[in-house]
Amino acid sequence: MSATYQSELIDRVLFSRWHNPPTKDDVQAIMAQMEEATQRLGQNVLYIASISPKAKVPDATERAHLNQMVAEGRRYCEQSWLVYEGTDLQHNLQRVIISGVLILTRTFDNYLSVAKSADAIVKDVSTALKKDASSIFRQARDRGLIA
């Protein structure tokens, strides 16, 4: 496990819990994990990135790594969700800014969504999987991949 994140594939959902923004090596590692999972399953995965409320705000270099990860991840991910946790003003503003950039650029329409909590996306993930995802989220929570 990296000090930056932990990740695990449960069913067809790749969960990653980010404790800090990714390094270049982190991006390469998660891309390799996505590619391996996609090849093993014979279909693209669903990706859920959960950002700890204690994670620092990414600097310009880290934002570039994040952009690379999102762009490259499209090859292996059918759909992605960013769960940006935290309840204070800073976290709310960051969610609004990220959502606003996604809306304005329209780069990731129908691919990347931002949520405040994992519970807020269970229904969307269930729809994408065509089955109830509650047990998958329960396993992810038990393993520390989501709060």
PDB file of N, CA and C in Angstrom, residues 5 8 12 24 30 42 48-49 86 90 101 108 128 142 147:
ATOM      1  N   TYR A   5      -2.124   6.547  -1.103  1.00  0.00           N
ATOM      2  CA  TYR A   5      -3.465   5.998  -1.323  1.00  0.00           C
ATOM      3  C   TYR A   5      -3.482   4.498  -1.065  1.00  0.00           C
ATOM      4  N   GLU A   8      -8.447  -1.012  -4.147  1.00  0.00           N
ATOM      5  CA  GLU A   8      -8.843  -2.413  -4.249  1.00  0.00           C
ATOM      6  C   GLU A   8     -10.026  -2.528  -5.206  1.00  0.00           C
ATOM      7  N   ARG A  12     -16.787  -5.141  -9.844  1.00  0.00           N
ATOM      8  CA  ARG A  12     -16.255  -4.443 -11.030  1.00  0.00           C
ATOM      9  C   ARG A  12     -15.947  -2.977 -10.697  1.00  0.00           C
ATOM     10  N   LYS A  24       3.527  11.176  -9.610  1.00  0.00           N
ATOM     11  CA  LYS A  24       3.599  10.582 -10.946  1.00  0.00           C
ATOM     12  C   LYS A  24       3.601   9.055 -10.842  1.00  0.00           C
ATOM     13  N   ILE A  30      -1.806   3.271 -10.417  1.00  0.00           N
ATOM     14  CA  ILE A  30      -3.263   3.111 -10.478  1.00  0.00           C
ATOM     15  C   ILE A  30      -3.691   2.813 -11.920  1.00  0.00           C
ATOM     16  N   GLY A  42     -12.501  -8.450 -18.642  1.00  0.00           N
ATOM     17  CA  GLY A  42     -12.986  -8.427 -20.017  1.00  0.00           C
ATOM     18  C   GLY A  42     -13.939  -7.276 -20.296  1.00  0.00           C
ATOM     19  N   ILE A  48     -14.081   4.693  -8.328  1.00  0.00           N
ATOM     20  CA  ILE A  48     -14.499   5.620  -7.286  1.00  0.00           C
ATOM     21  C   ILE A  48     -13.266   6.060  -6.521  1.00  0.00           C
ATOM     22  N   ALA A  49     -12.958   7.337  -6.628  1.00  0.00           N
ATOM     23  CA  ALA A  49     -11.840   7.927  -5.893  1.00  0.00           C
ATOM     24  C   ALA A  49     -12.419   8.660  -4.696  1.00  0.00           C
ATOM     25  N   GLY A  86     -15.687  15.818   3.511  1.00  0.00           N
ATOM     26  CA  GLY A  86     -15.457  16.987   4.353  1.00  0.00           C
ATOM     27  C   GLY A  86     -16.669  17.878   4.364  1.00  0.00           C
ATOM     28  N   GLN A  90     -14.110  25.003   3.189  1.00  0.00           N
ATOM     29  CA  GLN A  90     -13.064  24.691   2.209  1.00  0.00           C
ATOM     30  C   GLN A  90     -13.463  23.488   1.346  1.00  0.00           C
ATOM     31  N   VAL A 101     -15.763  23.372 -12.984  1.00  0.00           N
ATOM     32  CA  VAL A 101     -14.792  23.148 -14.062  1.00  0.00           C
ATOM     33  C   VAL A 101     -15.285  22.032 -14.972  1.00  0.00           C
ATOM     34  N   PHE A 108     -15.631  15.878 -19.444  1.00  0.00           N
ATOM     35  CA  PHE A 108     -15.900  14.569 -18.866  1.00  0.00           C
ATOM     36  C   PHE A 108     -17.388  14.323 -18.650  1.00  0.00           C
ATOM     37  N   ALA A 128     -25.257   1.726 -12.936  1.00  0.00           N
ATOM     38  CA  ALA A 128     -24.175   1.376 -13.864  1.00  0.00           C
ATOM     39  C   ALA A 128     -23.872  -0.122 -13.846  1.00  0.00           C
ATOM     40  N   ASP A 142     -15.798  -1.326   5.036  1.00  0.00           N
ATOM     41  CA  ASP A 142     -15.129  -2.208   5.998  1.00  0.00           C
ATOM     42  C   ASP A 142     -13.622  -2.248   5.768  1.00  0.00           C
ATOM     43  N   ALA A 147     -15.381   6.402   3.490  1.00  0.00           N
ATOM     44  CA  ALA A 147     -15.759   6.741   4.874  1.00  0.00           C
ATOM     45  C   ALA A 147     -17.213   6.416   5.112  1.00  0.00           C
TER      46      ALA A 147
END
